[in-house]
PDB file of C-alpha atoms in Angstrom:
ATOM      1  CA  MET A   1      -0.651   7.644   7.990  1.00 97.00           C
ATOM      2  CA  ALA A   2      -1.273   4.641   5.946  1.00 98.00           C
ATOM      3  CA  TRP A   3      -2.044   1.017   6.519  1.00 98.00           C
ATOM      4  CA  HIS A   4       0.647  -1.715   5.396  1.00 98.00           C
ATOM      5  CA  PRO A   5      -1.398  -3.548   2.689  1.00 98.00           C
ATOM      6  CA  LEU A   6       0.450  -7.220   3.788  1.00 98.00           C
ATOM      7  CA  THR A   7       0.919  -6.501   7.614  1.00 98.00           C
ATOM      8  CA  GLY A   8      -2.302  -4.733   8.280  1.00 98.00           C
ATOM      9  CA  GLU A   9       0.028  -2.268  10.430  1.00 98.00           C
ATOM     10  CA  LEU A  10      -0.216   1.604  10.375  1.00 98.00           C
ATOM     11  CA  PHE A  11       2.400   3.618   9.242  1.00 98.00           C
ATOM     12  CA  SER A  12       2.913   7.523   9.820  1.00 97.00           C
ATOM     13  CA  SER A  13       4.920  10.475   8.424  1.00 96.00           C
ATOM     14  CA  GLU A  14       6.711  12.724  11.213  1.00 92.00           C
ATOM     15  CA  HIS A  15       7.955  15.776  10.176  1.00 87.00           C
ATOM     16  CA  GLY A  16      11.540  16.464  12.396  1.00 81.00           C
ATOM     17  CA  PRO A  17      12.063  19.306  14.408  1.00 75.00           C
ATOM     18  CA  SER A  18      12.208  23.129  12.710  1.00 78.00           C
ATOM     19  CA  GLY A  19      14.344  24.349  15.466  1.00 74.00           C
ATOM     20  CA  GLU A  20      13.072  23.386  18.575  1.00 71.00           C
ATOM     21  CA  ASN A  21      15.656  22.398  21.329  1.00 72.00           C
ATOM     22  CA  GLY A  22      18.183  23.537  18.531  1.00 74.00           C
ATOM     23  CA  TRP A  23      17.470  20.631  16.645  1.00 74.00           C
ATOM     24  CA  TYR A  24      16.568  20.314  12.653  1.00 77.00           C
ATOM     25  CA  ALA A  25      15.806  17.779  10.562  1.00 84.00           C
ATOM     26  CA  HIS A  26      15.324  14.243  11.353  1.00 87.00           C
ATOM     27  CA  ASP A  27      12.434  13.297  10.042  1.00 91.00           C
ATOM     28  CA  GLU A  28      10.630   9.727  10.529  1.00 94.00           C
ATOM     29  CA  ILE A  29       8.523   7.210   9.246  1.00 96.00           C
ATOM     30  CA  ASN A  30       7.340   5.267  12.077  1.00 96.00           C
ATOM     31  CA  ILE A  31       4.799   1.733  12.812  1.00 98.00           C
ATOM     32  CA  ILE A  32       2.597   2.921  15.060  1.00 97.00           C
ATOM     33  CA  ARG A  33       2.416   0.699  18.202  1.00 95.00           C
ATOM     34  CA  PRO A  34      -0.766   0.629  20.843  1.00 96.00           C
ATOM     35  CA  GLY A  35       0.867   2.749  23.953  1.00 95.00           C
ATOM     36  CA  GLY A  36       4.283   3.680  21.791  1.00 94.00           C
ATOM     37  CA  ASN A  37       6.459   6.480  22.767  1.00 93.00           C
ATOM     38  CA  TYR A  38       7.877   8.298  19.847  1.00 91.00           C
ATOM     39  CA  GLY A  39      10.283  10.636  21.645  1.00 87.00           C
ATOM     40  CA  TRP A  40       8.826  13.721  20.585  1.00 80.00           C
ATOM     41  CA  PRO A  41       9.716  16.422  21.979  1.00 79.00           C
ATOM     42  CA  HIS A  42      12.882  14.548  23.993  1.00 81.00           C
ATOM     43  CA  VAL A  43      14.146  12.447  21.682  1.00 84.00           C
ATOM     44  CA  ILE A  44      14.610  12.308  17.595  1.00 82.00           C
ATOM     45  CA  GLY A  45      16.318  10.001  15.122  1.00 79.00           C
ATOM     46  CA  VAL A  46      17.125   6.464  16.360  1.00 81.00           C
ATOM     47  CA  PRO A  47      18.102   6.422  19.774  1.00 75.00           C
ATOM     48  CA  HIS A  48      17.991   2.975  20.732  1.00 83.00           C
ATOM     49  CA  ARG A  49      16.422   3.838  24.130  1.00 87.00           C
ATOM     50  CA  PRO A  50      14.463   1.644  26.489  1.00 90.00           C
ATOM     51  CA  GLY A  51      10.798   3.176  26.883  1.00 90.00           C
ATOM     52  CA  TYR A  52      11.233   4.701  23.152  1.00 92.00           C
ATOM     53  CA  VAL A  53       9.920   3.054  19.722  1.00 93.00           C
ATOM     54  CA  ASP A  54      12.639   3.759  17.069  1.00 93.00           C
ATOM     55  CA  PRO A  55      11.573   5.034  13.616  1.00 95.00           C
ATOM     56  CA  VAL A  56      11.768   2.709  10.658  1.00 95.00           C
ATOM     57  CA  ILE A  57      13.233   5.477   8.602  1.00 94.00           C
ATOM     58  CA  SER A  58      15.068   8.521  10.127  1.00 92.00           C
ATOM     59  CA  THR A  59      16.675  11.006   7.728  1.00 92.00           C
ATOM     60  CA  GLY A  60      19.334  12.041  10.175  1.00 89.00           C
ATOM     61  CA  ASP A  61      20.738  15.535   8.769  1.00 89.00           C
ATOM     62  CA  GLU A  62      18.691  15.214   5.858  1.00 90.00           C
ATOM     63  CA  THR A  63      15.361  16.994   6.004  1.00 90.00           C
ATOM     64  CA  TRP A  64      12.666  15.747   3.510  1.00 92.00           C
ATOM     65  CA  ALA A  65       9.488  17.238   5.499  1.00 92.00           C
ATOM     66  CA  PRO A  66       7.480  14.311   4.680  1.00 95.00           C
ATOM     67  CA  SER A  67       3.815  14.654   4.730  1.00 93.00           C
ATOM     68  CA  GLY A  68       1.654  12.496   2.887  1.00 96.00           C
ATOM     69  CA  ILE A  69       2.418   8.638   2.386  1.00 98.00           C
ATOM     70  CA  CYS A  70       0.577   5.794   1.133  1.00 98.00           C
ATOM     71  CA  PHE A  71       1.464   1.917   0.044  1.00 99.00           C
ATOM     72  CA  TYR A  72       0.795   1.339  -3.329  1.00 99.00           C
ATOM     73  CA  THR A  73      -1.646  -1.510  -4.222  1.00 98.00           C
ATOM     74  CA  GLY A  74      -1.932  -1.454  -7.984  1.00 97.00           C
ATOM     75  CA  ASP A  75      -0.321  -2.748 -10.868  1.00 95.00           C
ATOM     76  CA  ARG A  76       0.152   0.488 -13.087  1.00 96.00           C
ATOM     77  CA  TYR A  77       3.783   0.968 -12.081  1.00 97.00           C
ATOM     78  CA  GLU A  78       6.031  -2.236 -12.554  1.00 94.00           C
ATOM     79  CA  GLY A  79       7.999  -3.363  -9.753  1.00 94.00           C
ATOM     80  CA  TYR A  80       6.168  -0.697  -7.222  1.00 97.00           C
ATOM     81  CA  ARG A  81       3.385  -2.997  -5.345  1.00 97.00           C
ATOM     82  CA  ASN A  82       3.327  -2.639  -1.666  1.00 98.00           C
ATOM     83  CA  THR A  83       5.839   0.367  -1.831  1.00 98.00           C
ATOM     84  CA  LEU A  84       5.501   2.785   0.559  1.00 99.00           C
ATOM     85  CA  PHE A  85       5.559   6.196  -1.154  1.00 99.00           C
ATOM     86  CA  VAL A  86       6.093   9.294   0.780  1.00 98.00           C
ATOM     87  CA  ALA A  87       5.405  13.029  -0.248  1.00 97.00           C
ATOM     88  CA  CYS A  88       8.278  15.217   0.695  1.00 95.00           C
ATOM     89  CA  LEU A  89       7.856  19.075   1.058  1.00 93.00           C
ATOM     90  CA  ARG A  90      11.474  20.512   1.619  1.00 88.00           C
ATOM     91  CA  GLY A  91      13.068  17.349  -0.545  1.00 84.00           C
ATOM     92  CA  LYS A  92      10.446  18.278  -3.322  1.00 91.00           C
ATOM     93  CA  GLN A  93      10.363  14.345  -4.156  1.00 95.00           C
ATOM     94  CA  LEU A  94       8.538  11.549  -3.915  1.00 97.00           C
ATOM     95  CA  ARG A  95      10.257   8.790  -2.030  1.00 97.00           C
ATOM     96  CA  ALA A  96       9.632   4.991  -3.197  1.00 98.00           C
ATOM     97  CA  ILE A  97      10.822   2.945  -0.056  1.00 98.00           C
ATOM     98  CA  SER A  98      10.629  -0.797  -0.053  1.00 98.00           C
ATOM     99  CA  LEU A  99      10.885  -2.361   2.867  1.00 98.00           C
ATOM    100  CA  LYS A 100      12.083  -5.722   3.777  1.00 98.00           C
ATOM    101  CA  PRO A 101      10.042  -9.009   4.160  1.00 96.00           C
ATOM    102  CA  PRO A 102       8.680 -10.709   6.215  1.00 96.00           C
ATOM    103  CA  ALA A 103       8.756  -8.231   9.030  1.00 96.00           C
ATOM    104  CA  TYR A 104       8.583  -4.797   6.624  1.00 97.00           C
ATOM    105  CA  ASP A 105      10.092  -2.798   9.348  1.00 96.00           C
ATOM    106  CA  SER A 106      13.470  -2.140   7.886  1.00 96.00           C
ATOM    107  CA  VAL A 107      14.220  -0.413   4.905  1.00 97.00           C
ATOM    108  CA  GLU A 108      15.488  -2.597   1.597  1.00 97.00           C
ATOM    109  CA  SER A 109      15.739   0.282  -0.555  1.00 97.00           C
ATOM    110  CA  SER A 110      14.756   4.539  -0.906  1.00 96.00           C
ATOM    111  CA  THR A 111      14.697   6.270  -4.311  1.00 96.00           C
ATOM    112  CA  ALA A 112      13.959  10.055  -4.930  1.00 96.00           C
ATOM    113  CA  LEU A 113      11.277  10.048  -7.974  1.00 97.00           C
ATOM    114  CA  PHE A 114      10.078  13.495  -9.291  1.00 94.00           C
ATOM    115  CA  ASP A 115      13.246  15.214  -7.607  1.00 89.00           C
ATOM    116  CA  GLY A 116      12.504  18.928  -7.725  1.00 87.00           C
ATOM    117  CA  SER A 117      10.679  18.788 -10.816  1.00 89.00           C
ATOM    118  CA  LEU A 118       7.513  19.374  -9.383  1.00 90.00           C
ATOM    119  CA  GLY A 119       8.431  21.867  -6.460  1.00 88.00           C
ATOM    120  CA  ARG A 120       6.895  20.732  -3.015  1.00 89.00           C
ATOM    121  CA  ILE A 121       5.296  17.469  -3.023  1.00 95.00           C
ATOM    122  CA  ARG A 122       2.154  17.740   0.267  1.00 95.00           C
ATOM    123  CA  ASP A 123       0.301  14.281  -0.743  1.00 97.00           C
ATOM    124  CA  VAL A 124       0.410  11.071  -2.588  1.00 98.00           C
ATOM    125  CA  ALA A 125      -3.074   9.137  -3.013  1.00 98.00           C
ATOM    126  CA  GLN A 126      -3.940   6.110  -5.248  1.00 98.00           C
ATOM    127  CA  SER A 127      -6.838   5.954  -7.371  1.00 98.00           C
ATOM    128  CA  PRO A 128      -9.084   3.185  -7.817  1.00 97.00           C
ATOM    129  CA  ASP A 129      -7.818   2.282 -11.054  1.00 96.00           C
ATOM    130  CA  GLY A 130      -4.118   2.046  -9.669  1.00 97.00           C
ATOM    131  CA  TYR A 131      -2.564   5.644 -11.104  1.00 98.00           C
ATOM    132  CA  LEU A 132      -0.743   7.573  -8.377  1.00 98.00           C
ATOM    133  CA  TYR A 133      -2.033  10.905  -7.846  1.00 98.00           C
ATOM    134  CA  LEU A 134       0.420  13.817  -6.188  1.00 97.00           C
ATOM    135  CA  CYS A 135      -0.176  17.544  -5.024  1.00 95.00           C
ATOM    136  CA  THR A 136       1.738  20.561  -4.874  1.00 92.00           C
ATOM    137  CA  SER A 137       2.264  23.114  -2.359  1.00 87.00           C
ATOM    138  CA  ASN A 138       4.579  25.632  -3.760  1.00 80.00           C
ATOM    139  CA  ARG A 139       2.245  28.665  -2.733  1.00 79.00           C
ATOM    140  CA  ASP A 140       2.416  28.439   0.904  1.00 77.00           C
ATOM    141  CA  GLY A 141       5.229  30.909   1.378  1.00 76.00           C
ATOM    142  CA  ARG A 142       8.293  28.388   1.524  1.00 70.00           C
ATOM    143  CA  GLY A 143       7.946  27.175  -2.309  1.00 69.00           C
ATOM    144  CA  ASP A 144       8.898  28.656  -5.723  1.00 74.00           C
ATOM    145  CA  PRO A 145       5.790  28.740  -7.531  1.00 73.00           C
ATOM    146  CA  VAL A 146       5.512  28.986 -11.226  1.00 74.00           C
ATOM    147  CA  GLN A 147       2.387  29.530 -13.230  1.00 77.00           C
ATOM    148  CA  GLY A 148      -0.293  27.239 -12.761  1.00 75.00           C
ATOM    149  CA  ASP A 149       0.932  26.440  -9.389  1.00 79.00           C
ATOM    150  CA  ASP A 150      -0.669  24.676  -6.940  1.00 86.00           C
ATOM    151  CA  VAL A 151      -1.492  21.286  -8.926  1.00 89.00           C
ATOM    152  CA  ILE A 152      -3.028  17.859  -8.756  1.00 94.00           C
ATOM    153  CA  VAL A 153      -0.470  15.931 -11.150  1.00 94.00           C
ATOM    154  CA  LYS A 154      -1.685  12.232 -12.387  1.00 97.00           C
ATOM    155  CA  ALA A 155       1.996  10.341 -12.714  1.00 96.00           C
ATOM    156  CA  LEU A 156       1.413   8.537 -15.785  1.00 95.00           C
ATOM    157  CA  GLU A 157       4.741   6.772 -15.208  1.00 94.00           C
ATOM    158  CA  LEU A 158       7.361   6.897 -12.824  1.00 93.00           C
ATOM    159  CA  PRO A 159      10.519   8.131 -13.589  1.00 81.00           C
ATOM    160  CA  GLY A 160      14.069   6.765 -13.489  1.00 63.00           C
TER     161      GLY A 160
END
């Protein structure tokens, strides 16, 4: 979970189904609303159904397996201020998601960073000096560990 730096709203990542009810994928990023019903386990994706809160992002048939998220508030990486970063296990990437102002409740752009180069990314955090740190999760039986895994990586720059 992460608080949006401009709106103060709470965002969460939701790992979609892994075979429950015959469903897969449909990972989500949601804005948490008091009393909001996000549908699990009866509704996935963007159903536009009365009584349910639609996600800001749904991956559809693609699986990211999101885990940790953070909004970037530093100045180390040009053009990324207020970007939502999403650590993705299955996607083996860090997603950089820019949200559309003024409500910041829809996607302007979504870019994959470190696409496969680090393996499964479990979490992302910003340090007080503005660097992003990522931790990998390749030794949990689902990844492809290499010598020296799992690690915490300081992102000196962002690719691409």
